[in-house]
Short mmCIF file of C-alpha atoms and ligand atoms in Angstrom, two decimals:
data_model
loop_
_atom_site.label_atom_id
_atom_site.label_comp_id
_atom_site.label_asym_id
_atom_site.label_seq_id
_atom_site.Cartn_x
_atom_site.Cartn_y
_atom_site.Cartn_z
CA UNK A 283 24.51 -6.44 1.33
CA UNK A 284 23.42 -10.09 1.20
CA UNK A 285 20.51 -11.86 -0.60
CA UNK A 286 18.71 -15.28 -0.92
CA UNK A 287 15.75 -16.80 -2.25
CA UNK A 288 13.73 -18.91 0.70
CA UNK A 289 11.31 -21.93 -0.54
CA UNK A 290 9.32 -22.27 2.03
CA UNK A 291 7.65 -25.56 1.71
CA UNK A 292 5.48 -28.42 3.36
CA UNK A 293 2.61 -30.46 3.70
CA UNK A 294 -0.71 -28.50 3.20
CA UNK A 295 -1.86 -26.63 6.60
CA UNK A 296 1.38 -26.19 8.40
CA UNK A 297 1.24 -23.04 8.23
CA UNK A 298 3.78 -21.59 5.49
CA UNK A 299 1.36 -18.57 4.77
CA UNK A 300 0.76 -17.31 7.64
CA UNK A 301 4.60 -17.74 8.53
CA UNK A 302 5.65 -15.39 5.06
CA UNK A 303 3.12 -12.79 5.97
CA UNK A 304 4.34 -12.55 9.67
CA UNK A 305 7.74 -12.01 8.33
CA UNK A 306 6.70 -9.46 5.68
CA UNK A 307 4.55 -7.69 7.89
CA UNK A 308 2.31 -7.90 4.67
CA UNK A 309 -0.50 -9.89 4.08
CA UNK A 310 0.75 -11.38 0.96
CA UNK A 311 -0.45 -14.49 0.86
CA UNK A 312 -4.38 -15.81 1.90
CA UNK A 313 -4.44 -18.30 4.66
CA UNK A 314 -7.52 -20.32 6.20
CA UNK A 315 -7.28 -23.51 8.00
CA UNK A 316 -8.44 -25.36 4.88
CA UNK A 317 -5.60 -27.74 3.15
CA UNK A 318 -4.58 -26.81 -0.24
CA UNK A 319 -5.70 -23.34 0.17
CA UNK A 320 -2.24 -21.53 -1.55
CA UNK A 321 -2.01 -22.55 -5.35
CA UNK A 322 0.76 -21.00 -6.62
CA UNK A 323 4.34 -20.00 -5.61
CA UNK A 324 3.88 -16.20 -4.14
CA UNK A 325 7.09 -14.38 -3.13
CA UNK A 326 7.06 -12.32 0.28
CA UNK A 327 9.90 -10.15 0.35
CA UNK A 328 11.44 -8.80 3.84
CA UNK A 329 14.24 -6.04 3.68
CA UNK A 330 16.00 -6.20 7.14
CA UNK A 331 19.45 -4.98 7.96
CA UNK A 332 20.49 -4.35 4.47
CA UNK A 333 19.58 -7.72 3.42
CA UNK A 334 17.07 -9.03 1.25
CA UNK A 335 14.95 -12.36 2.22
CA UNK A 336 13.12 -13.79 -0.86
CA UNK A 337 10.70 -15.93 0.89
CA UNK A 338 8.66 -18.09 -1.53
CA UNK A 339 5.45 -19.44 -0.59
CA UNK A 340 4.70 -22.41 -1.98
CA UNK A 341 1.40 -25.02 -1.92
CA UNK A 342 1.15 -27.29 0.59
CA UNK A 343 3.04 -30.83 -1.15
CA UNK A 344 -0.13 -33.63 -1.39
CA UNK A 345 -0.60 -36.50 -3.27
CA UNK A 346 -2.56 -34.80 -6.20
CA UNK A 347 -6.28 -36.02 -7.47
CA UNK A 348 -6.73 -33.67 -10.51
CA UNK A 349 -5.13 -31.34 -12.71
CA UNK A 350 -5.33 -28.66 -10.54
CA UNK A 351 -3.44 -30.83 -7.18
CA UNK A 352 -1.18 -31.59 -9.92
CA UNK A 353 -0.37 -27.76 -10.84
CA UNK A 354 0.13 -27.01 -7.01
CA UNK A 355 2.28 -30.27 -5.87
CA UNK A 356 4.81 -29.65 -9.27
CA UNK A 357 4.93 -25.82 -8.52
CA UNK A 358 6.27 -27.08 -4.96
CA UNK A 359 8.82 -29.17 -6.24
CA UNK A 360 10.19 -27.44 -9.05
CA UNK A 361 10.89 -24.42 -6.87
CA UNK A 362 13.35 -26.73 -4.58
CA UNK A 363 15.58 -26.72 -7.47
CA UNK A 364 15.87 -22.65 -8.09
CA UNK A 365 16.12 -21.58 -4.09
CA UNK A 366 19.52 -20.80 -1.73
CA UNK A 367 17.88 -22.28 0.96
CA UNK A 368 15.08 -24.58 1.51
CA UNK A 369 12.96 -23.95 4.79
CA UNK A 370 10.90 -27.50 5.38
CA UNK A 371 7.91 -26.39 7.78
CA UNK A 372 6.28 -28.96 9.94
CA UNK A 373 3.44 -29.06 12.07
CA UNK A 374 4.31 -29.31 15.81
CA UNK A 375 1.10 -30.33 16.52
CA UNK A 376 0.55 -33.42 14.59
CA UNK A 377 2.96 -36.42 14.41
CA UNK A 378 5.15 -37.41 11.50
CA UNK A 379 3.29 -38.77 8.86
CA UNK A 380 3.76 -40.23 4.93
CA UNK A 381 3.00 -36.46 3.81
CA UNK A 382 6.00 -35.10 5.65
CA UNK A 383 8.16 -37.86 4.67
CA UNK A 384 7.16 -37.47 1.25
CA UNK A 385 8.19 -33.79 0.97
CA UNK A 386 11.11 -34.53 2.47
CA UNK A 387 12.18 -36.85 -0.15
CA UNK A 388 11.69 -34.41 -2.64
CA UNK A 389 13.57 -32.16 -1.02
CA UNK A 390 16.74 -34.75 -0.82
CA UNK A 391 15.84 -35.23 -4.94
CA UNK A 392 16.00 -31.40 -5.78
CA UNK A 393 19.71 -29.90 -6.05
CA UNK A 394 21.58 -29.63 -2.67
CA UNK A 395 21.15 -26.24 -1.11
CA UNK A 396 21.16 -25.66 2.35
CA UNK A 397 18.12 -27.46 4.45
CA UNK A 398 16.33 -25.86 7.48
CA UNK A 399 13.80 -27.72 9.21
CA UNK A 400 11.10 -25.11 11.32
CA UNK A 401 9.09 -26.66 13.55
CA UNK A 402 6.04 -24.69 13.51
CA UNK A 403 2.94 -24.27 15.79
CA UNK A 404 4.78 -24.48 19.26
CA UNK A 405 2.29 -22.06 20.87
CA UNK A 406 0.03 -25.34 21.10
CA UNK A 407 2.97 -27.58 22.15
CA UNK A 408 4.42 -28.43 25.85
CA UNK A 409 7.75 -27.82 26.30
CA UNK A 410 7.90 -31.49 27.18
CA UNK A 411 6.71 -32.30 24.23
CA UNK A 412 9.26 -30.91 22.09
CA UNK A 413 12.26 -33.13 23.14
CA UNK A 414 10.41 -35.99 21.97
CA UNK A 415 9.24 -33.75 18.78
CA UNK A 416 13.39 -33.39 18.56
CA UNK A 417 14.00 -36.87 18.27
CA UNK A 418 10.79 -37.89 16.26
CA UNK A 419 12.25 -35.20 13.66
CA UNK A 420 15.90 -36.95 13.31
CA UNK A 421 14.42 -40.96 13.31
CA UNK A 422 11.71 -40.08 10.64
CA UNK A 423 13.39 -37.42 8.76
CA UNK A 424 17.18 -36.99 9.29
CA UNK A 425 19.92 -34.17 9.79
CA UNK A 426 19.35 -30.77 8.86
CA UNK A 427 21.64 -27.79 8.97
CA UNK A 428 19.98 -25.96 11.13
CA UNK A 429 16.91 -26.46 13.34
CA UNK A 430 14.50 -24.41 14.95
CA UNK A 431 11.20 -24.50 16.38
CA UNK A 432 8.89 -21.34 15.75
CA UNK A 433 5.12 -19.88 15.78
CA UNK A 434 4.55 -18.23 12.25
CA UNK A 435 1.37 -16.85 13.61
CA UNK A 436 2.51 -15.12 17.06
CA UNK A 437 5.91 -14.60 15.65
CA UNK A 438 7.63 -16.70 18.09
CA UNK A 439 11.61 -17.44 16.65
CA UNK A 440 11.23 -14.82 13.60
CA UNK A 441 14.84 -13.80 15.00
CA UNK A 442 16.06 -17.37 15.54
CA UNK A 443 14.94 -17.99 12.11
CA UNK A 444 16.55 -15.28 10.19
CA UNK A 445 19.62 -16.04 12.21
CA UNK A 446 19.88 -19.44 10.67
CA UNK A 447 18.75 -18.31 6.94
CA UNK A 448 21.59 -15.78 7.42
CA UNK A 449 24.77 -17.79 7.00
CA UNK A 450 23.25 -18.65 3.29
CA UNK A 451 22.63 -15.56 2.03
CA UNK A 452 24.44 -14.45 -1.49
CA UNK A 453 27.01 -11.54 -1.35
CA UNK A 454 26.07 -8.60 -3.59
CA UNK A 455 22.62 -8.54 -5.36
CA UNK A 456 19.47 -7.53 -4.26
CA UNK A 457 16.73 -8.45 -6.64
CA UNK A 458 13.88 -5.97 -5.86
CA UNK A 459 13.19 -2.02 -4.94
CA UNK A 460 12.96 -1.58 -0.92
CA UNK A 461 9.11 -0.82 -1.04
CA UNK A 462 7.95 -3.89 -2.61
CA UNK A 463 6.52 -7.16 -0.54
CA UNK A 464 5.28 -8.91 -3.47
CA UNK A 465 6.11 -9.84 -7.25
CA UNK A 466 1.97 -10.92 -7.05
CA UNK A 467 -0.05 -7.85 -9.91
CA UNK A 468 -2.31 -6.36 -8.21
CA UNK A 469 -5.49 -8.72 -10.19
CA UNK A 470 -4.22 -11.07 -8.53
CA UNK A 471 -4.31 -9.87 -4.97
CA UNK A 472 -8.03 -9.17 -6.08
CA UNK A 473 -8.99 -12.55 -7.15
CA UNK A 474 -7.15 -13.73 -3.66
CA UNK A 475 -9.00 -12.00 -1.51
CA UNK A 476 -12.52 -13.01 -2.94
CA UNK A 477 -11.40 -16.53 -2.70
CA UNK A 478 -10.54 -16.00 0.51
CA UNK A 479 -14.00 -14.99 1.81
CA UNK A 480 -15.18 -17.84 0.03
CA UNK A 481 -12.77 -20.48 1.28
CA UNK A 482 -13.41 -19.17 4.76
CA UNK A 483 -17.45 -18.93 4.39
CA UNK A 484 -17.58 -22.83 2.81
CA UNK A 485 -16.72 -25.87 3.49
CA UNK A 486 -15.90 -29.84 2.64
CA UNK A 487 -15.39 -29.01 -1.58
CA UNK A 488 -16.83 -25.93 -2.35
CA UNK A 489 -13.40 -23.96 -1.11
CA UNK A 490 -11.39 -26.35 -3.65
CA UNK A 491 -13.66 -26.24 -5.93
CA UNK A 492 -13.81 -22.39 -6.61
CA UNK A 493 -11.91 -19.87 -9.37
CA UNK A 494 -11.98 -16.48 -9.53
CA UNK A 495 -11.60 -14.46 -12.05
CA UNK A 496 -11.75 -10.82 -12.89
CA UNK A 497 -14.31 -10.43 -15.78
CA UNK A 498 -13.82 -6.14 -16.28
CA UNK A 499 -12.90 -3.68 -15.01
CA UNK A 500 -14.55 -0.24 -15.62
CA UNK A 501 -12.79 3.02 -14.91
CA UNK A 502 -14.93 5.87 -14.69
CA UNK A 503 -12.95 8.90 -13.51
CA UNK A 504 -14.57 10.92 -10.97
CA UNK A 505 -17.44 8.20 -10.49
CA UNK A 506 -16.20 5.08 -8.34
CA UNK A 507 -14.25 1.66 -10.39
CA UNK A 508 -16.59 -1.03 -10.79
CA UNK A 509 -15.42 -4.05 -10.98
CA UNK A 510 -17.27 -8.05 -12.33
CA UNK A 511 -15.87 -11.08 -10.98
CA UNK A 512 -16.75 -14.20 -11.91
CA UNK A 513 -16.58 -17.35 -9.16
CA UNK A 514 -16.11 -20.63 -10.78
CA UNK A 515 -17.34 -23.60 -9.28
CA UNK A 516 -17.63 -27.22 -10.23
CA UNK A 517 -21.48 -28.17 -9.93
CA UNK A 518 -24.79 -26.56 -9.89
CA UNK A 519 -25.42 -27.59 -5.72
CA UNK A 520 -22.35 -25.18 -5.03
CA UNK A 521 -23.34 -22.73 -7.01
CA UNK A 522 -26.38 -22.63 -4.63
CA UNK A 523 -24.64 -22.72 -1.50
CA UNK A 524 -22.17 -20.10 -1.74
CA UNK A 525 -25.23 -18.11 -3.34
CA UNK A 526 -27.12 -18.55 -0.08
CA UNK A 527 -30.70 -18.18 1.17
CA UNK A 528 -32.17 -14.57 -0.88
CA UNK A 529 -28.42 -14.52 -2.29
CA UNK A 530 -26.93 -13.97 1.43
CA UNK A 531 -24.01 -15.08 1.31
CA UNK A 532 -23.09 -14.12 -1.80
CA UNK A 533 -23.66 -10.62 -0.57
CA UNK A 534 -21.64 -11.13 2.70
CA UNK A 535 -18.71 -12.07 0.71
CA UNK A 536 -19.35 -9.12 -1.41
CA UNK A 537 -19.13 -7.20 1.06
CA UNK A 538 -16.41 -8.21 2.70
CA UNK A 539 -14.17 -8.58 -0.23
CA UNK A 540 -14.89 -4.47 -1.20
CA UNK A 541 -13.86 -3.48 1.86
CA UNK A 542 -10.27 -5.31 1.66
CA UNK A 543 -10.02 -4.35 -1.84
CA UNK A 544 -10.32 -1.19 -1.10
CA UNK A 545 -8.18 -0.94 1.55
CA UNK A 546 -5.65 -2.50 -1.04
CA UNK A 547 -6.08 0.02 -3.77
CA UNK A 548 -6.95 2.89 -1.91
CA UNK A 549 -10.25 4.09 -3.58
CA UNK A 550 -13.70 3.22 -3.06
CA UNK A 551 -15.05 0.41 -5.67
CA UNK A 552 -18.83 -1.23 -7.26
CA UNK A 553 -18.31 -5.04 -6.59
CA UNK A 554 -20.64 -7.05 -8.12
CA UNK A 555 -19.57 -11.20 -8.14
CA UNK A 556 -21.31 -13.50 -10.76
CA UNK A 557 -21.14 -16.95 -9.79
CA UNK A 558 -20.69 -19.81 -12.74
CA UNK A 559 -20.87 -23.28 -13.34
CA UNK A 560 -18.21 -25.01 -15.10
CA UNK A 561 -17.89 -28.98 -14.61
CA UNK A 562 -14.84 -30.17 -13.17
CA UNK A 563 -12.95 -27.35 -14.26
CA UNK A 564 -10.16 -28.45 -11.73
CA UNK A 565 -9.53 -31.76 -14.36
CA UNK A 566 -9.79 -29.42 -17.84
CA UNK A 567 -6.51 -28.02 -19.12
CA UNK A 568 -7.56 -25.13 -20.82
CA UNK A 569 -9.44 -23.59 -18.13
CA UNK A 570 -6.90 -24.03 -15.84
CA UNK A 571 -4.74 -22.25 -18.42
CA UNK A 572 -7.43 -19.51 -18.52
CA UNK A 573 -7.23 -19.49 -15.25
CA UNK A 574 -3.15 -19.27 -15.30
CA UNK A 575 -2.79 -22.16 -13.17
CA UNK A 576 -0.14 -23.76 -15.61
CA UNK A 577 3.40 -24.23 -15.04
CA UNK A 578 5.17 -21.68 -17.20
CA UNK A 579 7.17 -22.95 -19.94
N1 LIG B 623 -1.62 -22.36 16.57
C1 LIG B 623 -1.06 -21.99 15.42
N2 LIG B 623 -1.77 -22.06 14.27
C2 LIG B 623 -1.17 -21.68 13.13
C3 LIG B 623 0.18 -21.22 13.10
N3 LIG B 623 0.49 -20.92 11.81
C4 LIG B 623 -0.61 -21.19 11.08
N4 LIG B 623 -1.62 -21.64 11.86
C5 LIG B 623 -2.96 -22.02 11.42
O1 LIG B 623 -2.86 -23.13 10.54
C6 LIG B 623 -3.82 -23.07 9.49
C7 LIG B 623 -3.14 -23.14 8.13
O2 LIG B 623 -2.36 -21.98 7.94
P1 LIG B 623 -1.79 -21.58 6.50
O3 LIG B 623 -0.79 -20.51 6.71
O4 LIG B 623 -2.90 -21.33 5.56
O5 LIG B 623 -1.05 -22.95 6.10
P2 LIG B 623 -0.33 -23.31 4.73
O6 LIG B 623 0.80 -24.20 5.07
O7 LIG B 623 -0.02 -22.09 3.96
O8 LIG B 623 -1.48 -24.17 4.01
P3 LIG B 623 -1.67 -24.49 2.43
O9 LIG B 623 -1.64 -23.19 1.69
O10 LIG B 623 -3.02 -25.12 2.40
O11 LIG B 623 -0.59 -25.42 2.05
C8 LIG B 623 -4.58 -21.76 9.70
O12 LIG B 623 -5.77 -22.06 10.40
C9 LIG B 623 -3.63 -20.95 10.58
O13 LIG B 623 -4.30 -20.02 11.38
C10 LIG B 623 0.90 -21.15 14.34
O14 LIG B 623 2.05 -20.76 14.42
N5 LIG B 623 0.22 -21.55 15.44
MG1 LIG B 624 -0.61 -21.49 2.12
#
């Protein structure tokens, strides 16, 4: 019986998400193709072969521009420190840039562990292409102990992968019961998924500009849950859009939030989603503490 802890990290958009829920088998983690959408380190957790992969899911590493970016880019780093192995996930698509190089200095700061770089994306790449990709990789960014080239979201390499995180693994622990996928509570799954409808229903700032919380919860036995939710965004204009014409959209992603929280918990649920105003919440430190987007002490 072997173990490990995975940090699965990059720039924003390359796909680390969708990657940790493909290996799961679980949607853990919500994915759109809007950058910065993970904000916090989620664990996916794969049982295979008497092993235990801790894959952690980490936000995309950016240059930050408020509080918030802050919160996300530190949770990133910090976790390069605490991992067995460090999975660095590019984008096969795009070239090289400053964003990749700058993760991958981090990554050379944090304590040494054992580095594997995944190419990801290659359903969109040439074979052609990915020679040059190969030596692009080693000018720009260096050696890593193992390399592979993968595609998170049609499972290409999952083998190949685990394969190369295999030789790290720990002798002798493993860390969490056989049925679970996630260390995420179950609120927070909630909250998730309605920001999930939201990022993929809006666009330019609204999806970075939105918080959800869960205001109550009442329980009422025989007679379905109902559950308030409150969507925070920063101005009065989004509060209007994600609203929509006669409250549309608001009702779409309603509706569409019920039925995946109800798939999650199994019982049928009264939504009803309040939407609030609260300036620049994304720069205030005690909302985002509200909010729990604080690095724990
Ligand atoms: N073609 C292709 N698209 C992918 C692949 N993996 C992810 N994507 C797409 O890339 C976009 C970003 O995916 P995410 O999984 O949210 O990326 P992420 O790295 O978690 O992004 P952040 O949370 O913002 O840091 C989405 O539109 C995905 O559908 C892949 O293997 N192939
Ligand atoms: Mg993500």
């Amino acid at each position: 019986m072997k173990s490990g802890f995975i940090a699965v990290v990059g720039r924003p958009n390359v796909g680390k998400s969708t990657l940790i829920n493909k290996l799961v088998s679980e949607k853990v983690a919500i994915v759109s193709d809007k950058s910065g959408t993970t904000r916090e380190n989620i664990k996916g957790i794969l049982n295979l072969k008497g092993n235990q992969y801790i894959f952690i899911d980490t936000p995309g590493i950016h240059k930050p521009r408020n509080l918030l970016g802050s919160y996300m880019t530190t949770s990133a780093i910090n976790i390069l420190s605490e991992v067995d192995v460090i999975l660095f996930l590019l984008d096969g698509t795009e070239s090289i840039g400053n964003g990749d190089i700058f993760v991958m200095e981090r990554i050379k700061e944090a304590k040494r562990v054992p580095r594997i770089l995944a190419l990801n994306k290659i359903d969109k790449i040439k074979d052609a292409t990915l020679e040059i990709k190969r030596n692009e990789i080693k000018e720009k960014l260096g050696d890593f102990d193992k390399y592979i080239e993968i595609s998170g979201q049609y499972g290409f390499g999952m083998e190949r992968l685990i394969s190369a995180i295999d030789p790290f693994l720990e002798d002798g622990i493993i860390f969490y019961p056989e049925d679970m996928y996630t260390d995420m509570p179950t609120y927070k799954i909630i909250t998730e998924i309605v920001r999930e409808k939201i990022l993929l229903k809006t666009r330019d700032e609204i999806p970075h500009s939105v918080a959800i919380e869960i205001l109550n919860v009442e329980k009422r036995g025989k007679g379905r849950d109902k559950f308030d939710i409150n969507i925070y965004v920063e101005r009065n204009s989004q509060k209007g859009i994600i609203i929509g014409k006669n409250g549309s959209l608001l009702k779409e992603i309603g509706i569409e939030a019920r039925a995946d929280i109800e798939k999650l918990l199994g019982i049928s649920i009264y939504l009803t989603l309040w939407v609030k105003v609260k300036d620049d919440w994304r720069k205030k430190k005690p909302f985002l503490k509200e909010m729990g987007y604080v690095l724990e002490k």
